[in-house]
Tab-separated table of C-alpha atoms and ligand atoms in Angstrom:
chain	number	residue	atom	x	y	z
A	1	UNK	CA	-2.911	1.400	29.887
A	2	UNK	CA	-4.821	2.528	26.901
A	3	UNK	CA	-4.014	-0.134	25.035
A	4	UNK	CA	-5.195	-2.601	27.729
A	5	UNK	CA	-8.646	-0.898	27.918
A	6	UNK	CA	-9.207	-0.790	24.164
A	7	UNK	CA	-8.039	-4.595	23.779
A	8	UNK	CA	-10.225	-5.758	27.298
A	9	UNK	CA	-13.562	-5.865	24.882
A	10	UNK	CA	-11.807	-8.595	22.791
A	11	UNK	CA	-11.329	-12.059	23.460
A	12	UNK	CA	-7.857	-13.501	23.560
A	13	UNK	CA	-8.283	-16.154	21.096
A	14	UNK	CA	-10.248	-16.942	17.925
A	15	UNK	CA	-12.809	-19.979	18.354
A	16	UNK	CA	-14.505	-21.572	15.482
A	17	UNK	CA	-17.646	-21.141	13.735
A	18	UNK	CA	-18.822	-24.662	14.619
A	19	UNK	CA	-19.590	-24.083	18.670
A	20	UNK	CA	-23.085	-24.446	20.337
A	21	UNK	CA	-23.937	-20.864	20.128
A	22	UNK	CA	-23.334	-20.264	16.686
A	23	UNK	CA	-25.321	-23.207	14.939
A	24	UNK	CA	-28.490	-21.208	15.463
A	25	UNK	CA	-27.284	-18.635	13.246
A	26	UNK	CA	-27.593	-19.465	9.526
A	27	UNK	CA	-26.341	-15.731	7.959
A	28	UNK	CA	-22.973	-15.705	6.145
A	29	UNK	CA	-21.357	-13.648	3.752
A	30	UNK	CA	-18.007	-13.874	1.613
A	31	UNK	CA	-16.690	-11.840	-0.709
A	32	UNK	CA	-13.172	-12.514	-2.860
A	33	UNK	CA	-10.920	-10.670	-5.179
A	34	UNK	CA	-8.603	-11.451	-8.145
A	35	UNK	CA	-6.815	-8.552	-8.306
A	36	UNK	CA	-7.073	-4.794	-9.702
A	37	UNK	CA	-6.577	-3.514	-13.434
A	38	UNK	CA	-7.866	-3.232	-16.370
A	39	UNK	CA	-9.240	-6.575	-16.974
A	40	UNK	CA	-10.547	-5.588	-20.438
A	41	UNK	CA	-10.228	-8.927	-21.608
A	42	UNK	CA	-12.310	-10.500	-24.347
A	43	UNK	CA	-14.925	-12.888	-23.608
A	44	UNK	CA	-13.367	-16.496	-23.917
A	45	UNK	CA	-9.903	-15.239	-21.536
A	46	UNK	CA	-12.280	-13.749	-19.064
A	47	UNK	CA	-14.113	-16.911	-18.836
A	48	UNK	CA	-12.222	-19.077	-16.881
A	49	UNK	CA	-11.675	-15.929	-14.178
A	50	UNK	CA	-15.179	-15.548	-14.031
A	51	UNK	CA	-15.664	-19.400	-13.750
A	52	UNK	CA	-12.922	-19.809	-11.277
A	53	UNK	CA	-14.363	-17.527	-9.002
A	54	UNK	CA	-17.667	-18.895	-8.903
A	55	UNK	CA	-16.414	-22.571	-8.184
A	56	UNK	CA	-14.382	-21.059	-5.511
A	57	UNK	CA	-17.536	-18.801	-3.752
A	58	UNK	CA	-19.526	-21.852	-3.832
A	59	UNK	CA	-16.953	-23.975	-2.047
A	60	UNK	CA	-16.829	-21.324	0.225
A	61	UNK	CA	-20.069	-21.684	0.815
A	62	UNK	CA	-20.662	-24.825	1.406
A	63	UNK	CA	-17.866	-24.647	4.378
A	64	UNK	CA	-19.386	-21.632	5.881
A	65	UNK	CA	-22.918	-23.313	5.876
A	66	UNK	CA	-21.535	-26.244	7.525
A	67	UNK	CA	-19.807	-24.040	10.641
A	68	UNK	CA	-16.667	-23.575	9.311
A	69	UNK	CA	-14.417	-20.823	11.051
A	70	UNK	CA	-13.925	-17.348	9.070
A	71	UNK	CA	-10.773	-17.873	9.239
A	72	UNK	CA	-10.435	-21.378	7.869
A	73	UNK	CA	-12.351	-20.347	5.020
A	74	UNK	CA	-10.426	-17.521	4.247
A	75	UNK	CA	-7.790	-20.015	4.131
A	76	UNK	CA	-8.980	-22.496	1.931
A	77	UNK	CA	-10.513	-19.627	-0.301
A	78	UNK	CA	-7.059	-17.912	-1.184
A	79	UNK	CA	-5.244	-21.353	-0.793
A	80	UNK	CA	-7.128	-22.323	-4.187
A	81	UNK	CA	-6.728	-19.481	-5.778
A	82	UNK	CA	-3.216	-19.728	-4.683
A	83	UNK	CA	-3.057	-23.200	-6.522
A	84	UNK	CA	-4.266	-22.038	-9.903
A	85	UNK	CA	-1.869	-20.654	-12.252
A	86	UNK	CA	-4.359	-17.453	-13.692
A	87	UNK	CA	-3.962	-15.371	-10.527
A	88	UNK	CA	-0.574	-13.467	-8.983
A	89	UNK	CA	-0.267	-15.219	-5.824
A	90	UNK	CA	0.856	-18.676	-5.209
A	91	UNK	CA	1.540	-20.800	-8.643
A	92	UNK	CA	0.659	-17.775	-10.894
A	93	UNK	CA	3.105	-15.546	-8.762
A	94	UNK	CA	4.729	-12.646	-10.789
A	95	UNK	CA	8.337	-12.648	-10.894
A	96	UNK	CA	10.326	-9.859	-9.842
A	97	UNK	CA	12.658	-7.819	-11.189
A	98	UNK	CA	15.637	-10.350	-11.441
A	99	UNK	CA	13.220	-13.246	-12.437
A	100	UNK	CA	12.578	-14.420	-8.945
A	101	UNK	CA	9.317	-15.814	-7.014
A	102	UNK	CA	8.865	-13.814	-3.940
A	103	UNK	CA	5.409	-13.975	-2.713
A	104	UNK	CA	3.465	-12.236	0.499
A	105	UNK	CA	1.016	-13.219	2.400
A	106	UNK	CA	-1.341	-12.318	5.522
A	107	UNK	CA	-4.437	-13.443	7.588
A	108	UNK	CA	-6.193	-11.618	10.296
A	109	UNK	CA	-9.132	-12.533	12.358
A	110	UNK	CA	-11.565	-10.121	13.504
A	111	UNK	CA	-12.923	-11.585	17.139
A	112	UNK	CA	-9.518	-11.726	18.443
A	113	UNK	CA	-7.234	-9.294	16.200
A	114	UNK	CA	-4.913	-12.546	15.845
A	115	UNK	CA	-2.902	-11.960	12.846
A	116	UNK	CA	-0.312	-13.596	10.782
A	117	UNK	CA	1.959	-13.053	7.689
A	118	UNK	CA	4.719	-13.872	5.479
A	119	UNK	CA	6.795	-11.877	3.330
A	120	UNK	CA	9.012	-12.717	0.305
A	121	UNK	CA	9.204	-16.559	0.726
A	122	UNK	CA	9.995	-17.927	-2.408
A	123	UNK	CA	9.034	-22.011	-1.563
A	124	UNK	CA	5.914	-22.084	-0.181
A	125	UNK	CA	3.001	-23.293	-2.041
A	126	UNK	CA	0.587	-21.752	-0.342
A	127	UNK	CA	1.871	-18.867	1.692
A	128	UNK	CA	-1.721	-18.059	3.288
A	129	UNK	CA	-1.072	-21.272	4.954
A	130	UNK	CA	1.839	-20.165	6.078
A	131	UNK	CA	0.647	-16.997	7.301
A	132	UNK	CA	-2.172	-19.254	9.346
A	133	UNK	CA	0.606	-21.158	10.934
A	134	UNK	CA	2.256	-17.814	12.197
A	135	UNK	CA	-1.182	-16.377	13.344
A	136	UNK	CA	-1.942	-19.738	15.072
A	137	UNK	CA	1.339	-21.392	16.066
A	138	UNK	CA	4.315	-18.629	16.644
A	139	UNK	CA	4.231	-15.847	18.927
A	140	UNK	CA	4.831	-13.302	16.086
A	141	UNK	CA	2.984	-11.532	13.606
A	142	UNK	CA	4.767	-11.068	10.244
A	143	UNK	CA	8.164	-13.674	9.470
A	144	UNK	CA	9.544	-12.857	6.489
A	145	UNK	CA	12.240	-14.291	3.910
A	146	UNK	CA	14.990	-17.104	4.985
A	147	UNK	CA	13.261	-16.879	8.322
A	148	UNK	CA	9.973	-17.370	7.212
A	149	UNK	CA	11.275	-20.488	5.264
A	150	UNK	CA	13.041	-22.147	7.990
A	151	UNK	CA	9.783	-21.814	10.366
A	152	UNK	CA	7.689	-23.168	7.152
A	153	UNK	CA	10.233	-26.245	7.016
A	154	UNK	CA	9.679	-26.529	11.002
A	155	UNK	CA	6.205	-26.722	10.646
A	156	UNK	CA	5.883	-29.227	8.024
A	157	UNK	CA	5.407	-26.955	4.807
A	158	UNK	CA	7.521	-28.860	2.016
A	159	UNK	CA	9.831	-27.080	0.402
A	160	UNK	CA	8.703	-26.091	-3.786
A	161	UNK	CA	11.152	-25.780	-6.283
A	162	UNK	CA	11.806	-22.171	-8.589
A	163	UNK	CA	10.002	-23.367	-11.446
A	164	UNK	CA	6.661	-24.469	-10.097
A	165	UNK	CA	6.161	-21.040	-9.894
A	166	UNK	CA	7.475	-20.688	-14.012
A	167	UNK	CA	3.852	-21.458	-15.847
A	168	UNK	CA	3.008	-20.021	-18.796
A	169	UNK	CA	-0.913	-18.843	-18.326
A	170	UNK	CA	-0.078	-15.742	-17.031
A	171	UNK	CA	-0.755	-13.223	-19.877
A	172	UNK	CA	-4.080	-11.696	-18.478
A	173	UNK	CA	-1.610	-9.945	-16.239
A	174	UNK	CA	0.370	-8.451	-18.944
A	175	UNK	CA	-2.749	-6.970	-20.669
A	176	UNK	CA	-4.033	-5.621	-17.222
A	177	UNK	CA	-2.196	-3.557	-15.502
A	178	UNK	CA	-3.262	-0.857	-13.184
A	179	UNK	CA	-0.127	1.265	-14.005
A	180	UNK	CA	1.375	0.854	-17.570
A	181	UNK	CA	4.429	-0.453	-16.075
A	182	UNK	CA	3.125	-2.461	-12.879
A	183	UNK	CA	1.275	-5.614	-13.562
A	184	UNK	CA	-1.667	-6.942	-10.608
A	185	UNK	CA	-3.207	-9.812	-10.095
A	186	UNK	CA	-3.389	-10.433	-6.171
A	187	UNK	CA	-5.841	-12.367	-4.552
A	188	UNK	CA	-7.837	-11.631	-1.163
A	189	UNK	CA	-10.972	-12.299	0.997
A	190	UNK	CA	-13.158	-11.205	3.076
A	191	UNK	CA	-15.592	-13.354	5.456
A	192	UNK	CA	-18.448	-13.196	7.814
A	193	UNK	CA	-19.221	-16.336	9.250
A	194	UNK	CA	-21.947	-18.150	11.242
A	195	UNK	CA	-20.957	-17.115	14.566
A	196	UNK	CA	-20.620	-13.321	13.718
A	197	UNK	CA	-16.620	-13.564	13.513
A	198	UNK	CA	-14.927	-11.689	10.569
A	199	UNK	CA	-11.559	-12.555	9.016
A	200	UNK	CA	-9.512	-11.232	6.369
A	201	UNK	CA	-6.611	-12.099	3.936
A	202	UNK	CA	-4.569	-11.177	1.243
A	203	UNK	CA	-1.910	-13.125	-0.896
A	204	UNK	CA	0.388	-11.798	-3.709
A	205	UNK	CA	3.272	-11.874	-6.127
A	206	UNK	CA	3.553	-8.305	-6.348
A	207	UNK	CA	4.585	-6.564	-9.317
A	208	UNK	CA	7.095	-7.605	-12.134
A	209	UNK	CA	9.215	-3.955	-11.397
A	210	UNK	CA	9.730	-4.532	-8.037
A	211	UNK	CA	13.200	-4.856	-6.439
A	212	UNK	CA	14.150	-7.895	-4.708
A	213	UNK	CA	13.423	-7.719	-1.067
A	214	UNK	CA	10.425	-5.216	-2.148
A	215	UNK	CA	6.948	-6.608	0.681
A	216	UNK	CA	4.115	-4.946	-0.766
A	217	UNK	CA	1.026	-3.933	1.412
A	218	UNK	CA	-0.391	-7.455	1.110
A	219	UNK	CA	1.549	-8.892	4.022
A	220	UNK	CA	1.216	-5.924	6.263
A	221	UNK	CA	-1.757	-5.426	8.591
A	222	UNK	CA	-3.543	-2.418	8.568
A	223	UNK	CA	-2.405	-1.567	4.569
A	224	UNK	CA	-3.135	-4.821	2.340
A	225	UNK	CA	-5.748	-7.043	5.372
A	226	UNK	CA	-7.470	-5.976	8.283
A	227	UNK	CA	-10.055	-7.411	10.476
A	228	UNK	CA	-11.785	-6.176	13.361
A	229	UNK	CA	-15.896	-7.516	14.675
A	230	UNK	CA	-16.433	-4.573	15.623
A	231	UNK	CA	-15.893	-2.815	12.331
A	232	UNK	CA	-15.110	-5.063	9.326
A	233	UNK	CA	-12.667	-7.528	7.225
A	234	UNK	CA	-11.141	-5.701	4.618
A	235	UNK	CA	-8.784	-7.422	2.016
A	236	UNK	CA	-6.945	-4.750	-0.812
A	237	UNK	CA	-5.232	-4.751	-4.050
A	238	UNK	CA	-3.441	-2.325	-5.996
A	239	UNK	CA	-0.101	-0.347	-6.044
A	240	UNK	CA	1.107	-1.494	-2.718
A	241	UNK	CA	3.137	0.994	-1.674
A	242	UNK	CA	0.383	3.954	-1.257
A	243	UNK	CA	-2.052	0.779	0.552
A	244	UNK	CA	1.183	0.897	2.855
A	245	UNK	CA	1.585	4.785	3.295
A	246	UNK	CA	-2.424	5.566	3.507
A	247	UNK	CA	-2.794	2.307	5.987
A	248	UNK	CA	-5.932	1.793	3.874
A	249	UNK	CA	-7.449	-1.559	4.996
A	250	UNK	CA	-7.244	-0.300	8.816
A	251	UNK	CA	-8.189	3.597	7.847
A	252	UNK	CA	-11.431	1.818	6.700
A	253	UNK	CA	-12.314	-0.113	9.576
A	254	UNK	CA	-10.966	2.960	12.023
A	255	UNK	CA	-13.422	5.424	10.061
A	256	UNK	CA	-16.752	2.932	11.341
A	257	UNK	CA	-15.292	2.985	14.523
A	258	UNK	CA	-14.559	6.614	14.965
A	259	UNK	CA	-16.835	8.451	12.609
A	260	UNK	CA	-19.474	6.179	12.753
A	261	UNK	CA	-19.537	5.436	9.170
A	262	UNK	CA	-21.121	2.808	7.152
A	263	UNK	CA	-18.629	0.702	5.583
A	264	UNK	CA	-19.771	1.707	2.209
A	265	UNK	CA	-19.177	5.032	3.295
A	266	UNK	CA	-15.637	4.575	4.983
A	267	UNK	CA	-14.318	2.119	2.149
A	268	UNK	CA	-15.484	4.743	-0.853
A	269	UNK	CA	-14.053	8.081	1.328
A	270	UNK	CA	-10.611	6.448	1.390
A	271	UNK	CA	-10.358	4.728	-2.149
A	272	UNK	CA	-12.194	7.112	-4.251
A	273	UNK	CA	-11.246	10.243	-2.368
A	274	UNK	CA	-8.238	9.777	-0.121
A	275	UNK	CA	-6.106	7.169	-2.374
A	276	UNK	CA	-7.155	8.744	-5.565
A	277	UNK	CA	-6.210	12.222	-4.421
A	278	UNK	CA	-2.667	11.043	-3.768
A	279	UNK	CA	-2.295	8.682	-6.853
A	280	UNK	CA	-3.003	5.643	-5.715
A	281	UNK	CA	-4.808	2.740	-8.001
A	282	UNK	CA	-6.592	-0.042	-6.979
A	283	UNK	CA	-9.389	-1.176	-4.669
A	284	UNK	CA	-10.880	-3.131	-1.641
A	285	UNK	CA	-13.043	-5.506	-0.980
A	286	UNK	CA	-14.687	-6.044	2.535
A	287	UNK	CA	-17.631	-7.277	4.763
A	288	UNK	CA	-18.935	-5.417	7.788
A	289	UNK	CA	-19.401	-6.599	10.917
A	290	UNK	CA	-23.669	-7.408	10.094
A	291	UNK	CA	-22.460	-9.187	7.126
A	292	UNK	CA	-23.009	-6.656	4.778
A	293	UNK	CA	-20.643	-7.328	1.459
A	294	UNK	CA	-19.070	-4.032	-0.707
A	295	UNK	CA	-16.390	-3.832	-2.955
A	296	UNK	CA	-14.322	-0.223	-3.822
A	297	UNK	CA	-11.867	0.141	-6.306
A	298	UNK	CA	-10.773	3.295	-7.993
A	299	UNK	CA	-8.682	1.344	-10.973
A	300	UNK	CA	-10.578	0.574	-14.440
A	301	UNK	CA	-11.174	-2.264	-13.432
A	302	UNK	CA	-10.979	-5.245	-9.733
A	303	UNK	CA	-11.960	-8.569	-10.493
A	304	UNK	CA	-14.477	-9.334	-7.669
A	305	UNK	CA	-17.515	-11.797	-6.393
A	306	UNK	CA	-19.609	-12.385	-3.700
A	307	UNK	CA	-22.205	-15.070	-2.171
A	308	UNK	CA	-24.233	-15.254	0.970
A	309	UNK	CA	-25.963	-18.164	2.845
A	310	UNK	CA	-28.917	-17.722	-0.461
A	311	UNK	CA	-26.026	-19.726	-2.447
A	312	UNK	CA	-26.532	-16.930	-5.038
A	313	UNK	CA	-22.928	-15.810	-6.493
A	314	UNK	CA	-21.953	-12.793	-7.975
A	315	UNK	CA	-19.100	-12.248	-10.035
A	316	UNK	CA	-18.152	-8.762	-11.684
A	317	UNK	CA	-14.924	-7.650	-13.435
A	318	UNK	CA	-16.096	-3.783	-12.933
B	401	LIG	N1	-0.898	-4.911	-3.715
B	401	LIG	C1	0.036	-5.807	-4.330
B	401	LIG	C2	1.429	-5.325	-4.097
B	401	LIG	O1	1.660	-4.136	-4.202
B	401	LIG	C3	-0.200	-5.989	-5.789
B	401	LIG	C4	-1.634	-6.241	-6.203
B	401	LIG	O2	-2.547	-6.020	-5.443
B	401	LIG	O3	-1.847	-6.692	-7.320
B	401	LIG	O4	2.290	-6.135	-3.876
C-alpha cells in the first residue's frame, strides 16, 4: 500500500521533451563524466579528453535546445563516448581479468522512475542503447549476460566481434587509477531537460582486476545511476563495489527528499564523508531537479564538464 501511495505522484510513463507544454521553457542543464582517478596527465594526452568532452556537451546541447527528451540525450551523450576508444565503456572497454570485454550499462528517467540496464554483455556496441531498449521495450529492469545478448539480437542490436573492443589508446587508464591496482575510466550523465524531466546514466568496463561475471555499481540503480524529478539525476564512478554497498546515487537523491538537503549538500555528505569514511574512491556527478549542475568526487582526480542552455561549456579534470 505504501508503495502505491509513494509511486501515485508519478506518472506511469516518460514523455518527451518536445510536447506543447514544454516548448515555452528554454532552461536546460547537462553535465557528463569520464571517469575517476588521477588524471595527472600532461598537457598534449589530456587534450583530446578535454576536447572530446566539449564536442560532446555541445552536441548535447544542441539536442536539448531543440526539445529533445532527457533521456534521449543521455543516450546519445554516453553512446559517443561509448564509440571513442579513450574512455572505459563501449570501444575503450577495460578487459577483465582473463582478457575479456564485459561491459555494464544503465539508464533511468526521473518523471517516471523507468529504468533499464545491462550487465556483462560482451557484443554490444553501445550497451546504453541497450539498456534504453530494456527501459523502453521489456518489462524488466536489469538483463544481464547471455540473456542480455539474446534480447539485444531480438531487438536488432548487431552482434560485435572480441576485438573491436582490443584498441590500443587506452593508456590514460593505466596512468590513472583511483586504486594502485584498479584502473577507471567509466562514463556517465546527468540531464535536465526542457520540460523539467531528469534522467540519468552510467556505462562501464569496469576494472582490469575484476573476476569474470564481476557487475560493478554502474548497471545497478540506486548505486552507479539514479533519477528521480523530485530530487535529482545522479550518474557515479569509482570503486564499484562500495557505490553498490553505500547505494550512493539513490542515498543522494533520498537525503533531498528526506532531509531536505540541497543537492550540493546531500552529494558532498555521502562522497566526502560517508564513502570516504569507509574507503571508498571516486565521485558523482548530478543535476537537481531546478537544473542546478554539481559534481563530487573524493578521488585525486574525476574527469567532468558541464553546459546549460548559455551554450557555455565547462570542462575540469579536478
Ligand atoms: N564504477 C565502475 C565499476 O566499478 C568503474 C568506474 O567507475 O570507473 O565498475
Amino acid at each position: 500500500m505504501f508503495a502505491i501511495g509513494l509511486l501515485s505522484t508519478i506518472p506511469a510513463k516518460s514523455w518527451g521533451a518536445d510536447s506543447a507544454e514544454c516548448r515555452t521553457q528554454k532552461k536546460f542543464t547537462a553535465i557528463v563524466h569520464g571517469g575517476a582517478g588521477a588524471w595527472d596527465l600532461p598537457a598534449d594526452e589530456a587534450k583530446p579528453y578535454r576536447d572530446f568532452i566539449t564536442k560532446t556537451l555541445k552536441q548535447v546541447h544542441d539536442q536539448l535546445k531543440n526539445g529533445r527528451s532527457a533521456v534521449d540525450v543521455v543516450v546519445m551523450a554516453l553512446s559517443r563516448l561509448e564509440d571513442s576508444p579513450l574512455f572505459n565503456a563501449g570501444r575503450g572497454a577495460i578487459a577483465n581479468r582473463d582478457g575479456e570485454h564485459e561491459l555494464d550499462a544503465s539508464l533511468m528517467a526521473g518523471d517516471s522512475l523507468q529504468a533499464g540496464a545491462v550487465a556483462a554483455v560482451k557484443t554490444v556496441k553501445n550497451p546504453i542503447q541497450l539498456a534504453q531498449a530494456v527501459m523502453q521495450q521489456s518489462e524488466h529492469v536489469l538483463l544481464v549476460a547471455t540473456g542480455a545478448e539474446t534480447f539485444a539480437r531480438n531487438h536488432g542490436f548487431k552482434a560485435v566481434k572480441p576485438q573491436y573492443f582490443q584498441v590500443k589508446n587506452k593508456k590514460a587508464y593505466h596512468r590513472s587509477p583511483v586504486a594502485a591496482d584498479k584502473k577507471y575510466g567509466t562514463v556517465g550523465a546527468a540531464i535536465w531537460d526542457r520540460c523539467g524531466n531528469l534522467a540519468a546514466g552510467t556505462s562501464t568496463g569496469g576494472y582490469r582486476t575484476k573476476l569474470p561475471g564481476r557487475v560493478g555499481d554502474s548497471p545497478i540503480i540506486g548505486a552507479g545511476t539514479y533519477a528521480d524529478n523530485r530530487s535529482a539525476a545522479v550518474s557515479a564512478t569509482g570503486h564499484g563495489e562500495y557505490f553498490i554497498r553505500y547505494a550512493v546515487t539513490h542515498d543522494i537523491s533520498a537525503r533531498m527528499r528526506y532531509q531536505k538537503l540541497s543537492l550540493a549538500q546531500a552529494a558532498d555528505t555521502v562522497i566526502h564523508k560517508v564513502l570516504k569514511k569507509a574507503g571508498g574512491s571516486g565521485g558523482i556527478v548530478a543535476v537537481d531537479y531546478q537544473g542546478k549542475p554539481h559534481a563530487a568526487f573524493n578521488s585525486k582526480a574525476m574527469l567532468h564538464g558541464w553546459i546549460d542552455h548559455s551554450g557555455q561549456a565547462v570542462v575540469k579534470f579536478k
